CSV table of C-alpha atoms in Angstrom, one decimal:
chain,number,residue,atom,x,y,z
A,782,MET,CA,11.2,-67.5,-74.0
A,783,SER,CA,14.3,-65.8,-73.9
A,784,GLN,CA,17.4,-67.1,-76.0
A,785,ALA,CA,20.0,-69.2,-74.2
A,786,LYS,CA,23.1,-67.1,-73.9
A,787,LYS,CA,25.8,-68.2,-76.5
A,788,ALA,CA,28.8,-69.9,-75.4
A,789,THR,CA,32.2,-68.0,-76.2
A,790,TYR,CA,35.4,-69.6,-77.4
A,791,GLU,CA,38.7,-68.0,-78.3
A,792,LEU,CA,40.1,-68.9,-81.6
A,793,TYR,CA,43.8,-68.6,-82.5
A,794,PRO,CA,44.1,-65.4,-84.6
A,795,LEU,CA,45.6,-65.9,-88.0
A,796,LEU,CA,49.0,-64.3,-88.3
A,797,THR,CA,48.6,-63.9,-92.1
A,798,GLN,CA,45.4,-62.0,-91.8
A,799,LYS,CA,47.2,-59.4,-89.4
A,800,LEU,CA,50.1,-59.2,-91.7
A,801,VAL,CA,47.9,-58.5,-94.9
A,802,SER,CA,45.8,-56.0,-92.7
A,803,LEU,CA,49.0,-54.1,-91.8
A,804,GLU,CA,50.4,-54.2,-95.3
A,805,ARG,CA,47.0,-53.0,-96.9
A,806,ASP,CA,47.5,-49.8,-94.4
A,807,THR,CA,51.0,-49.5,-96.0
A,808,ILE,CA,49.8,-49.4,-99.4
A,809,GLY,CA,46.9,-47.1,-98.7
A,810,ARG,CA,44.1,-46.5,-101.2
A,811,ASP,CA,45.7,-48.6,-103.9
A,812,ALA,CA,45.4,-51.7,-101.8
A,813,ARG,CA,41.7,-51.9,-102.6
A,814,ALA,CA,42.3,-53.5,-105.9
A,815,LEU,CA,44.7,-56.2,-104.5
A,816,SER,CA,43.8,-59.3,-103.4
A,817,ASP,CA,45.1,-60.9,-100.2
A,818,GLN,CA,47.7,-63.1,-102.1
A,819,ALA,CA,48.8,-60.0,-104.1
A,820,VAL,CA,49.2,-58.1,-101.0
A,821,LEU,CA,51.5,-60.9,-99.5
A,822,GLN,CA,53.5,-61.2,-102.8
A,823,ARG,CA,54.2,-57.5,-102.4
A,824,PHE,CA,55.2,-58.0,-98.8
A,825,ALA,CA,57.5,-60.9,-99.7
A,826,ARG,CA,59.2,-58.8,-102.5
A,827,ARG,CA,60.6,-56.2,-100.1
A,828,SER,CA,61.2,-58.9,-97.2
A,829,PRO,CA,63.8,-61.0,-98.8
A,830,ASP,CA,64.8,-62.6,-95.4
A,831,LEU,CA,61.2,-63.7,-94.9
A,832,THR,CA,61.6,-67.2,-95.7
A,833,SER,CA,64.0,-67.7,-92.7
A,834,ASP,CA,61.8,-65.7,-90.4
A,835,HIS,CA,59.8,-67.0,-87.3
A,836,ALA,CA,56.7,-65.8,-89.0
A,837,PHE,CA,57.2,-67.5,-92.3
A,838,TYR,CA,56.9,-71.0,-90.6
A,839,ILE,CA,53.7,-69.8,-88.6
A,840,MET,CA,51.9,-68.5,-91.9
A,841,ALA,CA,52.8,-71.6,-93.8
A,842,GLU,CA,51.3,-73.7,-91.0
A,843,GLU,CA,48.1,-71.5,-91.2
A,844,LEU,CA,47.9,-72.1,-94.9
A,845,HIS,CA,48.4,-75.7,-94.2
A,846,LEU,CA,45.4,-75.5,-92.0
A,847,LYS,CA,43.1,-74.2,-94.4
A,848,ASN,CA,44.3,-76.4,-97.3
A,849,GLN,CA,43.6,-79.5,-94.7
A,850,GLY,CA,39.9,-78.4,-94.2
A,851,SER,CA,40.0,-75.7,-91.5
A,852,GLN,CA,39.2,-78.1,-88.7
A,853,VAL,CA,38.5,-76.3,-85.3
A,854,ILE,CA,37.9,-78.7,-82.3
A,855,PHE,CA,35.7,-77.3,-79.6
A,856,PRO,CA,35.8,-79.1,-76.1
A,857,ASP,CA,32.1,-79.3,-75.0
A,858,THR,CA,33.3,-78.1,-71.7
A,859,GLY,CA,36.0,-77.0,-69.6
A,860,MET,CA,36.0,-80.1,-67.7
A,861,VAL,CA,37.1,-82.0,-71.0
A,862,LEU,CA,40.1,-80.0,-71.0
A,863,ASP,CA,40.6,-80.7,-67.1
A,864,ASN,CA,40.4,-84.2,-67.9
A,865,LEU,CA,42.9,-84.0,-70.7
A,866,LEU,CA,45.5,-82.1,-68.6
A,867,LYS,CA,45.2,-84.4,-65.5
A,868,ALA,CA,45.3,-87.5,-67.6
A,869,ARG,CA,47.9,-90.2,-66.7
A,870,PHE,CA,49.7,-92.2,-69.4
A,871,SER,CA,53.2,-93.5,-70.1
A,872,MET,CA,54.1,-93.3,-73.8
A,873,GLU,CA,57.2,-95.5,-73.9
A,874,THR,CA,57.5,-94.9,-77.6
A,875,HIS,CA,56.3,-92.3,-80.2
A,876,GLU,CA,55.7,-94.9,-82.8
A,877,GLY,CA,52.2,-95.2,-83.3
A,878,PHE,CA,51.1,-91.8,-82.0
A,879,THR,CA,48.9,-89.6,-84.0
A,880,LEU,CA,46.5,-86.8,-83.6
A,881,PRO,CA,43.1,-86.5,-85.2
A,882,TYR,CA,44.2,-84.3,-88.1
A,883,ARG,CA,47.5,-83.2,-89.7
A,884,SER,CA,46.4,-79.6,-89.0
A,885,PHE,CA,43.6,-78.0,-86.5
A,886,LEU,CA,42.9,-75.2,-84.2
A,887,LEU,CA,41.9,-76.3,-80.7
A,888,ALA,CA,39.4,-73.7,-79.5
A,889,MET,CA,39.6,-72.9,-75.8
A,890,PRO,CA,36.4,-71.7,-73.8
A,891,ARG,CA,37.1,-68.0,-73.0
A,892,GLY,CA,38.7,-67.5,-69.7
A,893,TYR,CA,39.4,-71.1,-69.2
A,894,LYS,CA,42.4,-71.7,-66.7
A,895,PHE,CA,44.4,-74.7,-65.5
A,896,ASN,CA,46.4,-74.5,-62.4
A,897,GLY,CA,45.8,-70.6,-62.2
A,898,LEU,CA,47.2,-70.2,-66.0
A,899,GLN,CA,44.7,-69.0,-68.7
A,900,LEU,CA,45.5,-71.2,-71.6
A,901,PRO,CA,45.2,-70.0,-75.3
A,902,SER,CA,43.7,-71.3,-78.4
A,903,LEU,CA,46.4,-73.6,-80.2
A,904,LEU,CA,47.1,-74.1,-83.9
A,905,VAL,CA,48.4,-77.6,-84.1
A,906,THR,CA,50.5,-79.0,-86.8
A,907,TRP,CA,51.4,-82.9,-86.9
A,908,VAL,CA,53.3,-84.3,-90.1
A,909,PRO,CA,56.2,-86.5,-90.9
A,910,GLY,CA,59.1,-84.5,-90.9
A,911,ARG,CA,60.0,-85.7,-94.3
A,912,ASP,CA,56.9,-84.3,-95.5
A,913,PHE,CA,57.2,-80.8,-94.0
A,914,SER,CA,59.0,-79.1,-96.8
A,915,SER,CA,56.6,-80.4,-99.6
A,916,ASP,CA,53.3,-80.4,-97.7
A,917,VAL,CA,53.7,-77.3,-95.6
A,918,LEU,CA,56.3,-75.1,-96.8
A,919,ALA,CA,56.0,-75.4,-100.8
A,920,PRO,CA,52.4,-74.3,-100.9
A,921,PHE,CA,53.1,-71.3,-99.1
A,922,LEU,CA,56.1,-70.5,-101.3
A,923,LYS,CA,53.8,-70.9,-104.0
A,924,GLN,CA,51.5,-68.5,-102.8
A,925,LEU,CA,54.1,-65.9,-102.2
A,926,GLY,CA,55.4,-66.2,-105.6
A,927,VAL,CA,58.8,-67.4,-104.4
A,928,VAL,CA,60.6,-70.1,-106.6
A,929,GLU,CA,61.0,-73.1,-104.3
A,930,GLY,CA,64.2,-74.1,-105.9
A,931,LYS,CA,65.9,-71.0,-104.5
A,932,THR,CA,65.0,-71.5,-100.9
A,933,ARG,CA,66.9,-74.5,-99.3
A,934,TYR,CA,65.8,-76.1,-96.1
A,935,GLU,CA,67.6,-78.9,-94.0
A,936,ASP,CA,66.4,-82.4,-94.3
A,937,LEU,CA,64.0,-83.4,-91.6
A,938,PRO,CA,63.8,-86.7,-90.1
A,939,ASP,CA,61.0,-89.4,-91.1
A,940,MET,CA,59.4,-89.2,-87.6
A,941,GLY,CA,56.5,-86.9,-86.6
A,942,LEU,CA,57.1,-83.5,-86.2
A,943,LEU,CA,54.7,-81.5,-83.8
A,944,SER,CA,54.2,-77.8,-84.0
A,945,ILE,CA,52.2,-75.7,-81.7
A,946,VAL,CA,51.5,-72.1,-82.1
A,947,PHE,CA,49.7,-69.8,-79.7
A,948,LEU,CA,49.2,-66.0,-79.2
A,949,ASP,CA,51.6,-64.8,-76.3
A,950,ARG,CA,49.5,-62.4,-74.2
A,951,ASP,CA,52.4,-61.2,-72.6
A,952,ALA,CA,54.2,-60.4,-75.8
A,953,LYS,CA,51.8,-57.7,-77.4
A,954,GLY,CA,50.4,-59.9,-80.1
A,955,ALA,CA,53.6,-62.1,-80.8
A,956,ARG,CA,53.4,-65.7,-81.5
A,957,SER,CA,55.0,-68.5,-79.6
A,958,ARG,CA,55.8,-71.5,-81.5
A,959,SER,CA,57.4,-74.9,-80.3
A,960,VAL,CA,58.4,-77.7,-82.6
A,961,ILE,CA,58.8,-81.2,-81.1
A,962,TYR,CA,60.0,-84.3,-82.9
A,963,GLY,CA,58.3,-87.5,-82.1
A,964,GLU,CA,61.4,-89.2,-80.6
A,965,ASP,CA,61.5,-86.2,-77.9
A,966,LEU,CA,57.9,-86.5,-77.1
A,967,PRO,CA,58.0,-89.3,-74.5
A,968,HIS,CA,61.0,-87.4,-72.7
A,969,LEU,CA,59.0,-84.1,-72.5
A,970,LEU,CA,56.0,-85.8,-71.4
A,971,GLY,CA,57.6,-87.4,-68.5
A,972,ALA,CA,58.3,-83.6,-67.1
A,973,LYS,CA,55.9,-83.0,-63.9
A,974,ASN,CA,55.8,-79.5,-64.2
A,975,PRO,CA,56.9,-76.6,-66.1
A,976,ASP,CA,60.4,-76.2,-64.6
A,977,GLN,CA,61.2,-80.0,-65.4
A,978,PHE,CA,59.7,-79.1,-68.8
A,979,HIS,CA,62.0,-76.3,-69.3
A,980,SER,CA,65.1,-78.4,-68.2
A,981,GLN,CA,64.1,-81.2,-70.5
A,982,MET,CA,63.9,-78.8,-73.5
A,983,VAL,CA,67.6,-77.5,-72.7
A,984,ARG,CA,68.9,-81.0,-72.3
A,985,LEU,CA,67.3,-82.2,-75.4
A,986,GLY,CA,68.7,-79.4,-77.4
A,987,ILE,CA,65.3,-78.1,-78.3
A,988,LEU,CA,66.0,-74.8,-76.3
A,989,LYS,CA,69.5,-73.7,-77.0
A,990,ASP,CA,69.7,-70.8,-74.4
A,991,SER,CA,68.0,-71.6,-71.1
A,992,ASP,CA,67.4,-67.9,-70.5
A,993,ALA,CA,65.3,-67.6,-74.1
A,994,MET,CA,62.0,-68.8,-72.4
A,995,ASP,CA,60.5,-67.1,-69.4
A,996,ALA,CA,58.4,-69.0,-66.9
A,997,ALA,CA,55.2,-67.9,-68.1
A,998,GLU,CA,55.9,-69.0,-71.8
A,999,ALA,CA,57.4,-72.4,-70.2
A,1000,ALA,CA,54.1,-73.1,-68.4
A,1001,THR,CA,52.0,-72.1,-71.4
A,1002,GLN,CA,54.1,-74.5,-73.7
A,1003,PHE,CA,54.2,-77.2,-71.0
A,1004,TYR,CA,50.4,-77.4,-70.5
A,1005,SER,CA,49.8,-76.9,-74.3
A,1006,MET,CA,52.2,-79.9,-75.1
A,1007,ARG,CA,50.3,-82.1,-72.5
A,1008,LEU,CA,47.0,-81.1,-73.7
A,1009,VAL,CA,47.6,-81.8,-77.4
A,1010,ALA,CA,49.4,-85.1,-76.6
A,1011,SER,CA,46.5,-86.3,-74.3
A,1012,LEU,CA,44.0,-85.3,-76.9
A,1013,GLY,CA,45.8,-87.5,-79.3
A,1014,VAL,CA,45.9,-90.5,-77.0
A,1015,TYR,CA,42.3,-90.2,-76.0
A,1016,HIS,CA,41.4,-90.2,-79.5
A,1017,LEU,CA,43.2,-93.3,-80.0
A,1018,ALA,CA,41.7,-94.9,-76.8
A,1019,THR,CA,38.1,-93.9,-77.7
A,1020,GLU,CA,38.7,-94.9,-81.4
A,1021,GLY,CA,37.5,-91.5,-82.4
A,1022,LYS,CA,34.0,-91.8,-81.1
A,1023,HIS,CA,34.1,-88.6,-78.9
A,1024,LEU,CA,35.1,-86.2,-81.8
A,1025,LYS,CA,31.9,-85.4,-83.3
A,1026,PRO,CA,30.9,-82.9,-86.4
A,1027,GLY,CA,29.3,-79.8,-85.5
A,1028,PHE,CA,29.4,-77.2,-82.8
A,1029,PRO,CA,29.0,-78.0,-79.0
A,1030,SER,CA,25.3,-76.8,-79.2
A,1031,SER,CA,22.6,-76.2,-81.9
A,1032,GLN,CA,23.7,-72.6,-82.5
A,1033,ALA,CA,27.3,-71.5,-83.3
A,1034,PRO,CA,29.2,-69.9,-80.4
A,1035,ARG,CA,30.8,-66.6,-80.4
A,1036,MET,CA,34.3,-67.1,-81.6
A,1037,ASP,CA,36.6,-64.3,-80.5
A,1038,GLY,CA,39.9,-64.0,-82.8
A,1039,ARG,CA,38.0,-65.3,-85.9
A,1040,ARG,CA,37.8,-63.0,-88.9
A,1041,SER,CA,34.0,-63.3,-90.6
A,1042,ASP,CA,35.6,-64.7,-93.8
A,1043,GLN,CA,37.6,-67.2,-92.0
A,1044,PRO,CA,36.7,-71.0,-92.7
A,1045,VAL,CA,35.6,-73.1,-89.7
A,1046,LYS,CA,34.9,-76.8,-89.9
A,1047,PRO,CA,33.6,-77.6,-86.2
A,1048,LEU,CA,34.1,-80.7,-84.5
A,1049,THR,CA,32.9,-81.3,-80.9
A,1050,LEU,CA,35.1,-83.0,-78.3
A,1051,THR,CA,33.0,-84.8,-75.8
A,1052,SER,CA,33.9,-86.8,-72.6
A,1053,LYS,CA,34.0,-90.4,-71.9
A,1054,ILE,CA,32.5,-90.1,-68.6
A,1055,ASN,CA,28.9,-89.0,-67.7
A,1056,PHE,CA,29.4,-86.8,-64.7
A,1057,ASP,CA,25.9,-86.4,-63.8
A,1058,ASP,CA,25.9,-90.1,-63.1
A,1059,ALA,CA,29.1,-89.9,-61.3
A,1060,ALA,CA,27.5,-87.5,-58.9
A,1061,ASP,CA,24.6,-89.6,-58.2
A,1062,LYS,CA,27.0,-92.2,-56.8
A,1063,GLN,CA,28.9,-89.6,-54.7
A,1064,ALA,CA,32.1,-90.5,-56.4
A,1065,HIS,CA,34.7,-88.0,-57.8
A,1066,PHE,CA,36.8,-87.6,-60.8
A,1067,ARG,CA,40.4,-88.4,-60.2
A,1068,SER,CA,41.9,-88.6,-63.5
A,1069,TRP,CA,41.9,-90.7,-66.9
A,1070,HIS,CA,44.6,-93.5,-67.0
A,1071,PHE,CA,45.6,-94.7,-70.5
A,1072,ARG,CA,47.6,-97.9,-71.1
A,1073,GLN,CA,49.7,-98.2,-74.3
A,1074,LEU,CA,49.5,-101.5,-76.0
A,1075,ARG,CA,52.7,-102.4,-77.5
A,1076,ASP,CA,53.0,-106.2,-77.7
A,1077,GLU,CA,52.3,-107.6,-81.3
A,1078,ARG,CA,49.4,-109.7,-80.0
A,1079,TYR,CA,47.3,-106.7,-79.6
A,1080,TYR,CA,47.8,-105.9,-83.6
A,1081,ARG,CA,46.2,-109.1,-84.9
A,1082,GLY,CA,42.8,-109.7,-86.4
A,1083,GLU,CA,40.7,-106.5,-87.0
A,1084,TYR,CA,43.6,-104.4,-85.8
A,1085,ARG,CA,46.4,-106.0,-88.1
A,1086,ASP,CA,46.5,-102.6,-90.0
A,1087,HIS,CA,47.2,-100.5,-87.0
A,1088,PRO,CA,50.7,-99.3,-86.5
A,1089,GLN,CA,52.3,-101.0,-83.4
A,1090,GLY,CA,52.2,-98.7,-80.5
A,1091,SER,CA,49.1,-96.9,-81.8
A,1092,ARG,CA,46.4,-98.6,-79.4
A,1093,TYR,CA,45.7,-97.1,-75.9
A,1094,VAL,CA,43.0,-98.3,-73.7
A,1095,PHE,CA,41.4,-96.8,-70.4
A,1096,VAL,CA,42.8,-98.8,-67.4
A,1097,SER,CA,39.7,-98.3,-65.8
A,1098,GLU,CA,36.7,-95.8,-65.7
A,1099,ALA,CA,37.8,-92.4,-64.5
A,1100,VAL,CA,35.1,-92.0,-61.9
A,1101,ILE,CA,36.7,-93.7,-58.7
A,1102,GLY,CA,36.0,-93.6,-55.0
A,1103,LEU,CA,37.7,-91.1,-52.7
A,1104,ASP,CA,40.4,-93.9,-51.4
A,1105,ALA,CA,41.4,-95.2,-54.7
A,1106,THR,CA,45.2,-94.9,-55.7
A,1107,PRO,CA,45.4,-94.7,-59.6
A,1108,ASN,CA,48.6,-96.2,-61.2
A,1109,THR,CA,49.5,-95.6,-64.9
A,1110,GLN,CA,50.2,-99.0,-66.5
A,1111,VAL,CA,52.1,-99.8,-69.7
A,1112,GLU,CA,51.8,-103.0,-71.6
A,1113,ALA,CA,55.3,-103.9,-72.7
């Protein structure tokens, strides 16, 4: 019996590993005796402006990923991603919103496209702003051998800080990083398309120069943000029951972008809906609809320890008839 063909996923390629490899090439033969950390420290010594560079924050978040357990979320099919990107929900407030982990990679089935756009694998970081310096930046400064007290960063608000990093295919290996504060998330999720998203980024002051982001990057950032936010809402609405340990199948998939020594703790994201059953009923999938429960009565009894605003529920099953008209509902 022939062996089933392995599925292939793309994993965000770590910038730190690329930099270490390039630095080893610069050092030459002597690099063989150096650890990766020693190579990084050498690079930091000859790059005095590194801690204010875009790459510094990305590499700090990559180390945070490792320190948090190297979780990688694999959607079991591209359909799950379609569902999340088409999901309808209204986030009246960012309070209570959270993600499955403070740091994780979202693997992408190779070649997956949405609305004609090929989406990349994502490095996602979600931490309270007040903890960003101590939990994300400080460990990387220590790894670089930089005295933390000599590097100052502005105080960040207590609210959640969402960072999404991906490899920009159109920029020859460059990474794109968007940073969104919790209070801005509902406004950005209100955008219906990449153009509206771009306008909101400018209006909120997240994007200082409207020409600094081209249409392709705006589209990728828009769908990446929607995907991550929908993942968080879906995880809350299903109480984490559809994120399961392990790979999507019994054998590990091919993981493009991953180095052999890169740790991976796999988790599989599954769908709430049985699509085979839906097909039998000659129904079709329209979209998932979530309702945010905000009233205090929803946070009593077994839910008394849940932050207010953290509960989402499905408005109805996502498999509907052809003549159904969905409406997003919010419980005030």
